[in-house]
PDB file of C-alpha atoms in Angstrom:
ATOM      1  CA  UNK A 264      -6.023 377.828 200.673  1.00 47.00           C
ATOM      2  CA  UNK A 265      -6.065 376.092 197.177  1.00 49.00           C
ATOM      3  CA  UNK A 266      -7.755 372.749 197.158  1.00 48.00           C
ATOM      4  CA  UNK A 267      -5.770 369.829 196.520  1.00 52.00           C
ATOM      5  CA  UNK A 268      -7.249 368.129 193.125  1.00 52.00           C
ATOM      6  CA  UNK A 269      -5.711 364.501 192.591  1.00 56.00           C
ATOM      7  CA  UNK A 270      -5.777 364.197 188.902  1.00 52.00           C
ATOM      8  CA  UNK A 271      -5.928 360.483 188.912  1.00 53.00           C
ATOM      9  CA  UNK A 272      -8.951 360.402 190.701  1.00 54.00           C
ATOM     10  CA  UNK A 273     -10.895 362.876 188.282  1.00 47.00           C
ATOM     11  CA  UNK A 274      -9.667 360.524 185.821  1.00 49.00           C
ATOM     12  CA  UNK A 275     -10.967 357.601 186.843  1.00 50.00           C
ATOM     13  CA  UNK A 276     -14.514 358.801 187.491  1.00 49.00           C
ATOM     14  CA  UNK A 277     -15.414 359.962 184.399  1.00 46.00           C
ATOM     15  CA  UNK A 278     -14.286 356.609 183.019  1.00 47.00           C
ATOM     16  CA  UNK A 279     -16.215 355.203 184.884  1.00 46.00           C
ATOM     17  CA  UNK A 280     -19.225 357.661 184.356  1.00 46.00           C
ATOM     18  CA  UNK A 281     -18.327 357.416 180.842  1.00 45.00           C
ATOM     19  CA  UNK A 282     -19.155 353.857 180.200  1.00 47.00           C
ATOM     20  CA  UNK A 283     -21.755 351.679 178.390  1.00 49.00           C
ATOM     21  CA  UNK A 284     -24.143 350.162 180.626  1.00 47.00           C
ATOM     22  CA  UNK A 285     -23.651 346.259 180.864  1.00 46.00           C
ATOM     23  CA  UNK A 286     -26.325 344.237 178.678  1.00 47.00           C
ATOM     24  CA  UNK A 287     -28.512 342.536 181.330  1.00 44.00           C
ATOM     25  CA  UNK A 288     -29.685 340.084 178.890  1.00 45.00           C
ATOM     26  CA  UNK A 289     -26.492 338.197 178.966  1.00 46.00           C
ATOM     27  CA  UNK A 290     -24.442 337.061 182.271  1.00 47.00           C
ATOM     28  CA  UNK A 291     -20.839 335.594 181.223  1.00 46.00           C
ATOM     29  CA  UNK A 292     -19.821 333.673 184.589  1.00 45.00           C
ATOM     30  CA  UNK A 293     -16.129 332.625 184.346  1.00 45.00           C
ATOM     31  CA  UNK A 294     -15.187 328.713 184.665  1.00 42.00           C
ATOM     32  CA  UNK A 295     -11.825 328.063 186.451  1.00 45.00           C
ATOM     33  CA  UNK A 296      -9.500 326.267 183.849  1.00 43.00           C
ATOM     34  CA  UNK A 297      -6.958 324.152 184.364  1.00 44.00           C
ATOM     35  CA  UNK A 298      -3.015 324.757 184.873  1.00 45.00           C
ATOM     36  CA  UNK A 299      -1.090 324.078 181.716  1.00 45.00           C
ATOM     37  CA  UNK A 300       1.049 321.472 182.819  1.00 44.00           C
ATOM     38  CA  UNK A 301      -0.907 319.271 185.890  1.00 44.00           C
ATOM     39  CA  UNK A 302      -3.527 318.105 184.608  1.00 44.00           C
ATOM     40  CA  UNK A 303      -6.473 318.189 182.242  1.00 47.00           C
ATOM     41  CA  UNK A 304      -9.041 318.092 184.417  1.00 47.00           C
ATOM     42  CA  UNK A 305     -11.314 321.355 184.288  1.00 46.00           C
ATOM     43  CA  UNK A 306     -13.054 321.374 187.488  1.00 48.00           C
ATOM     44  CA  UNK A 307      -9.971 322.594 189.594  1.00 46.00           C
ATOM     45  CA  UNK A 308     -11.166 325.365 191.657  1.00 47.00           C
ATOM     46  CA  UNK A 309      -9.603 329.322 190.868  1.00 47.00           C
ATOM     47  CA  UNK A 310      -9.833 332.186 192.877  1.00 51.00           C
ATOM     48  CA  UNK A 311     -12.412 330.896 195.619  1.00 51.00           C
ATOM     49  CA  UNK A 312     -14.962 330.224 193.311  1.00 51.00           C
ATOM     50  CA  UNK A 313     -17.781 327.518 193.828  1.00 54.00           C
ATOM     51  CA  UNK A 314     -19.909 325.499 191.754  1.00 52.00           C
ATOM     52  CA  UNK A 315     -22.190 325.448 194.223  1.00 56.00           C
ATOM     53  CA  UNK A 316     -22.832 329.131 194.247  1.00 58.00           C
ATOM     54  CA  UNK A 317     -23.245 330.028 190.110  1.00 57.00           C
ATOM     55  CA  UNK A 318     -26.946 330.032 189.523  1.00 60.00           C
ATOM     56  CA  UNK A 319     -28.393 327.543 187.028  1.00 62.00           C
ATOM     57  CA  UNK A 320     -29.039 328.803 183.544  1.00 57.00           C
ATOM     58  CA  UNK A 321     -32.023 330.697 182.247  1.00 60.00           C
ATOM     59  CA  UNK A 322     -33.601 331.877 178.450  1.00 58.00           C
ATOM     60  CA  UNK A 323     -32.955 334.994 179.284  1.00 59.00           C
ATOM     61  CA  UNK A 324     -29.565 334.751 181.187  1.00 57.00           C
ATOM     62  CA  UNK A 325     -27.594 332.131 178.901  1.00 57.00           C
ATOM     63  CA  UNK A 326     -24.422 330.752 180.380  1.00 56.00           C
ATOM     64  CA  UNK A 327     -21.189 331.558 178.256  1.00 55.00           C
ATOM     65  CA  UNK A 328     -18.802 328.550 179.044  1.00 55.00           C
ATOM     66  CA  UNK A 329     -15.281 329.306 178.573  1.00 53.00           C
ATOM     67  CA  UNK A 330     -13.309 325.777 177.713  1.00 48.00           C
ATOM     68  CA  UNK A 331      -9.654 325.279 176.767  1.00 47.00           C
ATOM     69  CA  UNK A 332      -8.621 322.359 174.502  1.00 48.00           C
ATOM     70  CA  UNK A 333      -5.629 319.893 175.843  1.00 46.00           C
ATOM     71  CA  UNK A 334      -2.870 317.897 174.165  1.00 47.00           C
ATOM     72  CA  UNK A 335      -3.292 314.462 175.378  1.00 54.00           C
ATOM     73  CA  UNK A 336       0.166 314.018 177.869  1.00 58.00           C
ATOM     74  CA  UNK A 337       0.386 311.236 179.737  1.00 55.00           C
ATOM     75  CA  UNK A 338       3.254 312.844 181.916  1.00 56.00           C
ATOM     76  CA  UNK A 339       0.287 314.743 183.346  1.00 69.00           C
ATOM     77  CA  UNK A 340      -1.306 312.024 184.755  1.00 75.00           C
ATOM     78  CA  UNK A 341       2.429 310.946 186.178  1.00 72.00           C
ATOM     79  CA  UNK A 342       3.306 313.958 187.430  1.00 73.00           C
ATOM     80  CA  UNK A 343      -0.141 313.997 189.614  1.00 78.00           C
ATOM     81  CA  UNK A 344       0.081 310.320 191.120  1.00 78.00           C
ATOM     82  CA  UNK A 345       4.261 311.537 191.926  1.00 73.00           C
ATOM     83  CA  UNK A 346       2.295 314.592 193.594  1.00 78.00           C
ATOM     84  CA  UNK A 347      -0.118 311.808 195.413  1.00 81.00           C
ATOM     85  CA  UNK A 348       2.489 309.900 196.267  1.00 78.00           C
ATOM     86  CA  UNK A 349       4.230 312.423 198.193  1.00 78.00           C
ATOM     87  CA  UNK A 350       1.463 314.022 200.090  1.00 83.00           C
ATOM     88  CA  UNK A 351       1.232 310.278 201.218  1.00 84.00           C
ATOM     89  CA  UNK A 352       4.597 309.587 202.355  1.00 77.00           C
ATOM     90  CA  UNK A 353       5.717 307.380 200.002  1.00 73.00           C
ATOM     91  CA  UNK A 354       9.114 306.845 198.178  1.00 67.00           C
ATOM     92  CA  UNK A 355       9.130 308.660 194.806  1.00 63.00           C
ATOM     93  CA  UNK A 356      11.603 306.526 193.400  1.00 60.00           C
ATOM     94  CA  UNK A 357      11.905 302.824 194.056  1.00 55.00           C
ATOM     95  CA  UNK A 358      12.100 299.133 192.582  1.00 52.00           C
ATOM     96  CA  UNK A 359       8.644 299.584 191.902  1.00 53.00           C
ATOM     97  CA  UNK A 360       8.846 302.439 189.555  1.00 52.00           C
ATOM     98  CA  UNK A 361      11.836 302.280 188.145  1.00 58.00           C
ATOM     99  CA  UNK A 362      14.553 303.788 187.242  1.00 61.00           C
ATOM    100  CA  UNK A 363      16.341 305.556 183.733  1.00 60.00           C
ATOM    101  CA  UNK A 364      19.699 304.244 184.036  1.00 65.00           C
ATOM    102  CA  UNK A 365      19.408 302.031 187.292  1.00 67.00           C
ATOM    103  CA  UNK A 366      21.481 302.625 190.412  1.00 70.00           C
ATOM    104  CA  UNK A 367      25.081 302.393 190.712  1.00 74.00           C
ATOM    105  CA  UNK A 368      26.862 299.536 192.281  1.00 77.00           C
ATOM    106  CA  UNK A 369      28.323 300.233 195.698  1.00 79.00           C
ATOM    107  CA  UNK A 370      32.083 300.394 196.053  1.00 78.00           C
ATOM    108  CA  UNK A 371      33.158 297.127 197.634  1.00 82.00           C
ATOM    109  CA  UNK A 372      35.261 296.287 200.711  1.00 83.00           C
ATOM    110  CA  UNK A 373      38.313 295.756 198.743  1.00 84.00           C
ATOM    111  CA  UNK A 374      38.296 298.388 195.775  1.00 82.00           C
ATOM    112  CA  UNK A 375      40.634 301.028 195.531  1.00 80.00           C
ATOM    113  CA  UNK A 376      39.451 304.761 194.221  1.00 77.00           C
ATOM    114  CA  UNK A 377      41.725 304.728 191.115  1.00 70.00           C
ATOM    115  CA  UNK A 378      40.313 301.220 190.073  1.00 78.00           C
ATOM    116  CA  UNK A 379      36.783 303.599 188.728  1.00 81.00           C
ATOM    117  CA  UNK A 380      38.872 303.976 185.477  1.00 85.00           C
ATOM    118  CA  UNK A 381      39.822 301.655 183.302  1.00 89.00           C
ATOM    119  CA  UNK A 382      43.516 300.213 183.326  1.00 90.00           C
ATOM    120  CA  UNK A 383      44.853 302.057 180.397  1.00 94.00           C
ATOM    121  CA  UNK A 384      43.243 305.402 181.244  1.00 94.00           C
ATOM    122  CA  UNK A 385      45.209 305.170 184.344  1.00 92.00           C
ATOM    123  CA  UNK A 386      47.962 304.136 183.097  1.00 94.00           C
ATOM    124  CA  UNK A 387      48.402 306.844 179.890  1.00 95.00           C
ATOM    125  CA  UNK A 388      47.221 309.670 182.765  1.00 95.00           C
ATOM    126  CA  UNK A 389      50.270 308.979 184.895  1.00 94.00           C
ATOM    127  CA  UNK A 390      52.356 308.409 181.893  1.00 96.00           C
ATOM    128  CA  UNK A 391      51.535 311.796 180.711  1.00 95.00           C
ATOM    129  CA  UNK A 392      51.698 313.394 183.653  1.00 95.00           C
ATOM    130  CA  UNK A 393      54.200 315.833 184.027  1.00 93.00           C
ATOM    131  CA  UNK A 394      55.755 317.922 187.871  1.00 93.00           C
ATOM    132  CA  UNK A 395      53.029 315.963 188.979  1.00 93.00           C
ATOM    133  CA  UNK A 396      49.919 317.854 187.494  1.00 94.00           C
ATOM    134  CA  UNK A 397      47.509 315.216 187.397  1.00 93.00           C
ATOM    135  CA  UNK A 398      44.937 317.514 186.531  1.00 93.00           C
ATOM    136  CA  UNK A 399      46.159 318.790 183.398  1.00 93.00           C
ATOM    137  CA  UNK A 400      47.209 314.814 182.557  1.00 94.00           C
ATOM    138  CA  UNK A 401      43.363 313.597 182.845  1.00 93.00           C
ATOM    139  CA  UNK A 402      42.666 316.685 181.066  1.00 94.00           C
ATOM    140  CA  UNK A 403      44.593 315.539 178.188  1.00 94.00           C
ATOM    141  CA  UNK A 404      42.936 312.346 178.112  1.00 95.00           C
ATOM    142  CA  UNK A 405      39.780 313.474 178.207  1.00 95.00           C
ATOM    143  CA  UNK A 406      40.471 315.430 175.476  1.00 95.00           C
ATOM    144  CA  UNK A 407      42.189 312.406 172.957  1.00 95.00           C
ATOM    145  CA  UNK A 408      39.059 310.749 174.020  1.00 95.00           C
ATOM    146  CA  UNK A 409      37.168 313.444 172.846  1.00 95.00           C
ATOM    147  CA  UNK A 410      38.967 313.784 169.918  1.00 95.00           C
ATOM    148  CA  UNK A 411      38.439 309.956 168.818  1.00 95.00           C
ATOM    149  CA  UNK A 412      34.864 310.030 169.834  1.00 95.00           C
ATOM    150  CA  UNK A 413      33.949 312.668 167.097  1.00 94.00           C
ATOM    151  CA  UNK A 414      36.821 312.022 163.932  1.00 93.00           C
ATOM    152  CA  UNK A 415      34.880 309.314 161.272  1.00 94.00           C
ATOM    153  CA  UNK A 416      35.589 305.906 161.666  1.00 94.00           C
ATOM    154  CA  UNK A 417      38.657 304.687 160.645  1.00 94.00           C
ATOM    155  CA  UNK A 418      39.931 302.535 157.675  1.00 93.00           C
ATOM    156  CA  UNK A 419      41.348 299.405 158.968  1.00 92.00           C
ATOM    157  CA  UNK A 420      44.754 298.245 157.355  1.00 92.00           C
ATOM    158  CA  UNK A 421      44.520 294.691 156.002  1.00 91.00           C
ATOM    159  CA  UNK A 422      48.207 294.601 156.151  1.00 92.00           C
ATOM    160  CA  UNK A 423      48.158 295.710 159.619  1.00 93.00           C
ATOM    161  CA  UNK A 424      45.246 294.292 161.540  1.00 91.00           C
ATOM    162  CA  UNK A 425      43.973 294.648 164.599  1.00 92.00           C
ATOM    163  CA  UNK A 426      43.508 292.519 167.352  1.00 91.00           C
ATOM    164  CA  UNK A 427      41.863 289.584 166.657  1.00 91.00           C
ATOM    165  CA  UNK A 428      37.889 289.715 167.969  1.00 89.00           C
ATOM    166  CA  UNK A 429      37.639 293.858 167.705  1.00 91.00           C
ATOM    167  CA  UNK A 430      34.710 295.064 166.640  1.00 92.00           C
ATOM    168  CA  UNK A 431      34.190 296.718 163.246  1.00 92.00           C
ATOM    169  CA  UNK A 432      35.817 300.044 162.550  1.00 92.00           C
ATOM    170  CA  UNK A 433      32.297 301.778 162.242  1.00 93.00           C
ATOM    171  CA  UNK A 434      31.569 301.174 165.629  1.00 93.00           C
ATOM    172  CA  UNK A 435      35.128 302.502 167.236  1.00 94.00           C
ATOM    173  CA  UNK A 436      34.192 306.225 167.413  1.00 94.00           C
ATOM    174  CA  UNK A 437      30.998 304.954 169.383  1.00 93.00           C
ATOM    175  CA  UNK A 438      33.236 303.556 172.596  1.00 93.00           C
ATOM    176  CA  UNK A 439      36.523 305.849 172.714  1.00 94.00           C
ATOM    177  CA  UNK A 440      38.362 304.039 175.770  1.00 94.00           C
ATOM    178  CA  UNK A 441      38.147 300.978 173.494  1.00 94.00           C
ATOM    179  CA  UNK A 442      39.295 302.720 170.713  1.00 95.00           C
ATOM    180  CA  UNK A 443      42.461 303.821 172.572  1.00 96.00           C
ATOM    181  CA  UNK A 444      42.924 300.382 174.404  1.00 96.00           C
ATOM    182  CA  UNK A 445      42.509 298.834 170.974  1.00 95.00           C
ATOM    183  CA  UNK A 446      44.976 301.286 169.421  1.00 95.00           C
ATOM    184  CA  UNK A 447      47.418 300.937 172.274  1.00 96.00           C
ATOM    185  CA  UNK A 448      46.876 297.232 172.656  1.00 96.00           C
ATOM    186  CA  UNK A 449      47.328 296.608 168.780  1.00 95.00           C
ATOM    187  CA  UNK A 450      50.922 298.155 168.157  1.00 95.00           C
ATOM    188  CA  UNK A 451      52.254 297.018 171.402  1.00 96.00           C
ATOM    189  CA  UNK A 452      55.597 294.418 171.458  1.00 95.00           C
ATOM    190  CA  UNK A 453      54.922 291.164 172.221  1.00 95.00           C
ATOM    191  CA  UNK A 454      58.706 290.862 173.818  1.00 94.00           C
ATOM    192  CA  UNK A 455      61.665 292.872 174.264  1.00 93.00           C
ATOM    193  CA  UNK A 456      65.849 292.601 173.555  1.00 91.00           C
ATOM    194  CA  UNK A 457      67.776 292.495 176.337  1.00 88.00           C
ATOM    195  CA  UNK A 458      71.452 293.274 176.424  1.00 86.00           C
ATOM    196  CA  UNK A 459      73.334 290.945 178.929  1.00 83.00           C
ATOM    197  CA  UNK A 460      76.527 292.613 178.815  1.00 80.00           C
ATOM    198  CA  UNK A 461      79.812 290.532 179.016  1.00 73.00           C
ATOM    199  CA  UNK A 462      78.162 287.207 179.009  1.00 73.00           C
ATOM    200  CA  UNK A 463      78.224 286.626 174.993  1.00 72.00           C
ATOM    201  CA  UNK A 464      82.698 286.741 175.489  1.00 72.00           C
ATOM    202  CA  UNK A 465      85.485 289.228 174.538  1.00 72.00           C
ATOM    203  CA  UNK A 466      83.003 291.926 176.582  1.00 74.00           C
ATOM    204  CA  UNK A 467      80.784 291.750 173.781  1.00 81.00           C
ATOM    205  CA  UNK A 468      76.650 291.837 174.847  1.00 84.00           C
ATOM    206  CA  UNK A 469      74.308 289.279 174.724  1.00 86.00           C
ATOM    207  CA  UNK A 470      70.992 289.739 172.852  1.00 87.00           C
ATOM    208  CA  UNK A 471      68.614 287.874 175.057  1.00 88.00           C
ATOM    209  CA  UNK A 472      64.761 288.378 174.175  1.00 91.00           C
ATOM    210  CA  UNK A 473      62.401 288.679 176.942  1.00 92.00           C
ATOM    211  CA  UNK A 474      58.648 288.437 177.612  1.00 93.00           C
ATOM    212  CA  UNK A 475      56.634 291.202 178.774  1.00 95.00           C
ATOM    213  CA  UNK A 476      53.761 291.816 181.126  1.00 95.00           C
ATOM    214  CA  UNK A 477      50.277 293.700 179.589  1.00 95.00           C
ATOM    215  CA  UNK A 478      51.260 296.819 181.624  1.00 96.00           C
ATOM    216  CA  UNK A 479      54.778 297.045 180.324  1.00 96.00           C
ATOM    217  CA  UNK A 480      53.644 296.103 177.005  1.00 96.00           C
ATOM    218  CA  UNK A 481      51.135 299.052 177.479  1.00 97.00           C
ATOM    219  CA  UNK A 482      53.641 301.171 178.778  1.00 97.00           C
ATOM    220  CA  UNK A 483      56.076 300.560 175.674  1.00 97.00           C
ATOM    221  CA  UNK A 484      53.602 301.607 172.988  1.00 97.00           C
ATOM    222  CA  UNK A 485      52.240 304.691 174.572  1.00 97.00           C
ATOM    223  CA  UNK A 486      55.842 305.884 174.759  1.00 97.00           C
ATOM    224  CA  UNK A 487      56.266 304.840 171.329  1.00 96.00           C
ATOM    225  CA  UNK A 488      53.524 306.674 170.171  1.00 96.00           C
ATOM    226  CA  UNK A 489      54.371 309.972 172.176  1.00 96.00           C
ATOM    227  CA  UNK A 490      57.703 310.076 170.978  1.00 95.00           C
ATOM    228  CA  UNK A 491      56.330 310.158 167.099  1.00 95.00           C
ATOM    229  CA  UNK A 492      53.861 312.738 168.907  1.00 94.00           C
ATOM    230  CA  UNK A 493      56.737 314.737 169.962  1.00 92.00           C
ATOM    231  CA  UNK A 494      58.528 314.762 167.137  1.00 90.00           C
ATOM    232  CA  UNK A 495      56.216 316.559 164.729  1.00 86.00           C
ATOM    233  CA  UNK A 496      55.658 319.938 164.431  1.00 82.00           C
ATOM    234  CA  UNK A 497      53.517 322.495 166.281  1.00 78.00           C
ATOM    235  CA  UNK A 498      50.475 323.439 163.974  1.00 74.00           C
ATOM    236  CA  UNK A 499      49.548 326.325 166.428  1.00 70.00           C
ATOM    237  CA  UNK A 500      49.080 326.746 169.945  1.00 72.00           C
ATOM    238  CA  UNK A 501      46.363 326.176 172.792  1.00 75.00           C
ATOM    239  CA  UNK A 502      45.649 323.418 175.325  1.00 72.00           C
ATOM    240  CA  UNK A 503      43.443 321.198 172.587  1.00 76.00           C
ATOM    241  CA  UNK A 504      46.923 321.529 170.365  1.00 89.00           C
ATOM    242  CA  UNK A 505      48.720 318.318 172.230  1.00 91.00           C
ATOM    243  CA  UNK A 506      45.648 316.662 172.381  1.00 92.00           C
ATOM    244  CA  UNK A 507      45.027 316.838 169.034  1.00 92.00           C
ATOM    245  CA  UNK A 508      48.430 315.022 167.967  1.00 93.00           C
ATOM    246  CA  UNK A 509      48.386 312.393 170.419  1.00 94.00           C
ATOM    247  CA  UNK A 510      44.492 311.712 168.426  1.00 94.00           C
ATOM    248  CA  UNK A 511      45.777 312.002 165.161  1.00 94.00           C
ATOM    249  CA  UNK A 512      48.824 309.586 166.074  1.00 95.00           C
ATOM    250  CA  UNK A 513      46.386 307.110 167.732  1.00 96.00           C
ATOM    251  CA  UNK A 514      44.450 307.078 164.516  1.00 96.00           C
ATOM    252  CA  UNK A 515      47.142 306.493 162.230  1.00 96.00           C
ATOM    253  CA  UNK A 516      47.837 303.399 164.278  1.00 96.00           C
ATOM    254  CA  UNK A 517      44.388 301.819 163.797  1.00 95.00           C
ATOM    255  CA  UNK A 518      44.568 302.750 160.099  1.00 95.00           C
ATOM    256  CA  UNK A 519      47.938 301.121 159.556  1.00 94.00           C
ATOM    257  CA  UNK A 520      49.727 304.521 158.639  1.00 94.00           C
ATOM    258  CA  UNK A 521      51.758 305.202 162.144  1.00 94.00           C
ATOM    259  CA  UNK A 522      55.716 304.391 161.829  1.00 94.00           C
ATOM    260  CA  UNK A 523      55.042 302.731 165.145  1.00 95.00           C
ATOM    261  CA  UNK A 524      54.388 299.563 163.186  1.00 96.00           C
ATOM    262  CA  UNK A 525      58.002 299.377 162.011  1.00 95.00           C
ATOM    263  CA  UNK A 526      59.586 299.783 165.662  1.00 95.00           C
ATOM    264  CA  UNK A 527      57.137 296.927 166.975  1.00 95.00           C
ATOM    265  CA  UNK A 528      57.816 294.918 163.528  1.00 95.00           C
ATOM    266  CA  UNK A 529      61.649 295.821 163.792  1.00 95.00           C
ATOM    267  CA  UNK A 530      61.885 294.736 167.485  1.00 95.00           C
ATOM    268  CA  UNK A 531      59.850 291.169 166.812  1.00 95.00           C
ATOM    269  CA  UNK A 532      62.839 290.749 164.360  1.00 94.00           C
ATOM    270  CA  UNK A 533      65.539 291.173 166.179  1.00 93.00           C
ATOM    271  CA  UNK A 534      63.863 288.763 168.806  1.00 92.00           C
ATOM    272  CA  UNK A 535      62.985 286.337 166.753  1.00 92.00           C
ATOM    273  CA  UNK A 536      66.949 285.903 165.625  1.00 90.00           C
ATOM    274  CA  UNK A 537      68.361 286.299 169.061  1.00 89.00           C
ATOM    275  CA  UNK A 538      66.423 283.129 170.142  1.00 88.00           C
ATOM    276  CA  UNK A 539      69.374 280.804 169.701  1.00 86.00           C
ATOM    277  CA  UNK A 540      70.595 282.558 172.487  1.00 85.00           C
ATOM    278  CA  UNK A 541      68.576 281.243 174.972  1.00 84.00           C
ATOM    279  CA  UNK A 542      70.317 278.482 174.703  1.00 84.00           C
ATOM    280  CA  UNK A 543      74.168 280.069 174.885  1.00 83.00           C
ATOM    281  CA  UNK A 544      76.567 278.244 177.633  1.00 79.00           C
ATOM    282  CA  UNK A 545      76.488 282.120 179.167  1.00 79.00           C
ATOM    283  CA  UNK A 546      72.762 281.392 180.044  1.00 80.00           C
ATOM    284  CA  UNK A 547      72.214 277.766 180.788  1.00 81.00           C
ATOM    285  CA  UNK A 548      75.104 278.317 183.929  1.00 80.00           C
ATOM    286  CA  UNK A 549      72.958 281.589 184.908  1.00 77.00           C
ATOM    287  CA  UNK A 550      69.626 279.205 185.357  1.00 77.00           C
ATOM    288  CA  UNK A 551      71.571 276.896 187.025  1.00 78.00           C
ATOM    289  CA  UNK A 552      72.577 279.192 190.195  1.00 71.00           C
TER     290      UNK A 552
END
């Protein structure tokens, strides 16, 4: 019967046969070194070694000490009292400590969940919202907002200012949801027309100008401003596409370029003239009932 020979074996003895003896003058005894990372401190123990048990030094049997240099990090030293902390029982993160950005505030007893954005957000998102796709609607938004965030700052109309007490137009890109309020809030109508018909005689209407409330001012311009939207051409297609022209529109508004100026100039107009009206015989009976 032929002996089984495991090649690997033969192998590995005549390596070993095959090698230099080891210098006896010279013992290298390996240090543990420290974990990249934790700390800096070298005497952290490896592999079961001891300090107790590596003899002391001789003439003949120098000692070969293996050192590794460390960045200075102060996160090390953090990162070991967060480690000391824990073993202990101790809260990791408190008032003590600190935090980045600080806690949020608590909901209250009385807030409602659409109340975390900001008026006009909800108010554009429901505006744009179409077969009730909410989704795609605060997608929209989030990408105009986008879009104003990163487009350079704008060049403010003299002609056409904004409200009074915005801040400067290099700063706009920097806060987008005041960007769009200030857009929004900027070409909106002060008052509206309204037609009161049969009261002015002979069946004829009755211009009657009208206050309005912040929301249906709001409400007004954004639908001024979509219908401009609407009306120009499709550069391509894509989801960012819409998004794009509602930014572009908004932009023009700030810099005094938008034809939504004329509507809100054309509509203070007409109010302003139909304020004699106010006073018609038509109105003063209707105030008295």
């Amino acid at each position: 019967m032929a002996s089984k020979l495991n090649p690997w074996g033969v192998c590995r003895n005549l390596c070993i046969r095959s090698r230099p003896a080891l210098q006896t003058t010279e013992r290298r005894i390996a240090f543990p070194i420290a974990k990249r990372g934790l700390a800096d401190d070298t005497t952290t123990k490896s592999n079961g070694t001891d300090a107790s048990s590596i003899p002391p030094p001789t003439e003949s049997a120098p000692i070969v000490r293996r050192t590794e240099v460390f960045a200075d990090n102060w996160l090390n030293a953090e990162a070991l009292s967060r480690l000391e902390q824990a073993a202990a029982g101790q809260e990791l993160y408190d008032d003590e400590i600190g935090h980045k950005f600080g806690m949020p505030t608590p909901p209250g007893k009385n807030d409602k969940l659409q109340d975390r954005y900001p008026a006009v957000i909800h108010q554009i998102s429901r505006i744009l919202m179409r077969d009730g796709k909410l989704s795609v609607a605060e997608r929209h938004v989030g990408l105009i907002l986008n879009f104003l965030r990163t487009t350079p700052a704008p060049k403010v109309n003299p002609m056409r200012p904004l409200l009074p007490g915005s801040p400067p137009p290099e700063q706009l890109p920097l806060d987008p949801v005041l960007y769009l309020t200030l857009a929004i809030d900027s070409v909106a109508p002060l008052v509206r027309v309204r037609m009161m018909k049969g009261m002015a005689g002979g069946g004829q209407a009755l211009e009657v100008p009208e206050p309005l409330t912040l929301r249906q001012r709001r409400r007004t311009a954004i639908l001024w401003i979509l219908d401009v939207v609407n009306k120009k051409k499709s550069r391509g297609s894509g989801k960012k596409q819409f998004a794009s022209r509602v930014g572009e529109e908004l932009v023009a508004v700030v810099e005094g370029r938008s034809s939504v100026w004329d509507k809100r100039q054309i509509v203070h107009k007409l109010s302003t003239s139909s304020r004699a009206n106010l006073n018609h015989p038509a109105m003063l009976a209707q105030r008295r009932k």
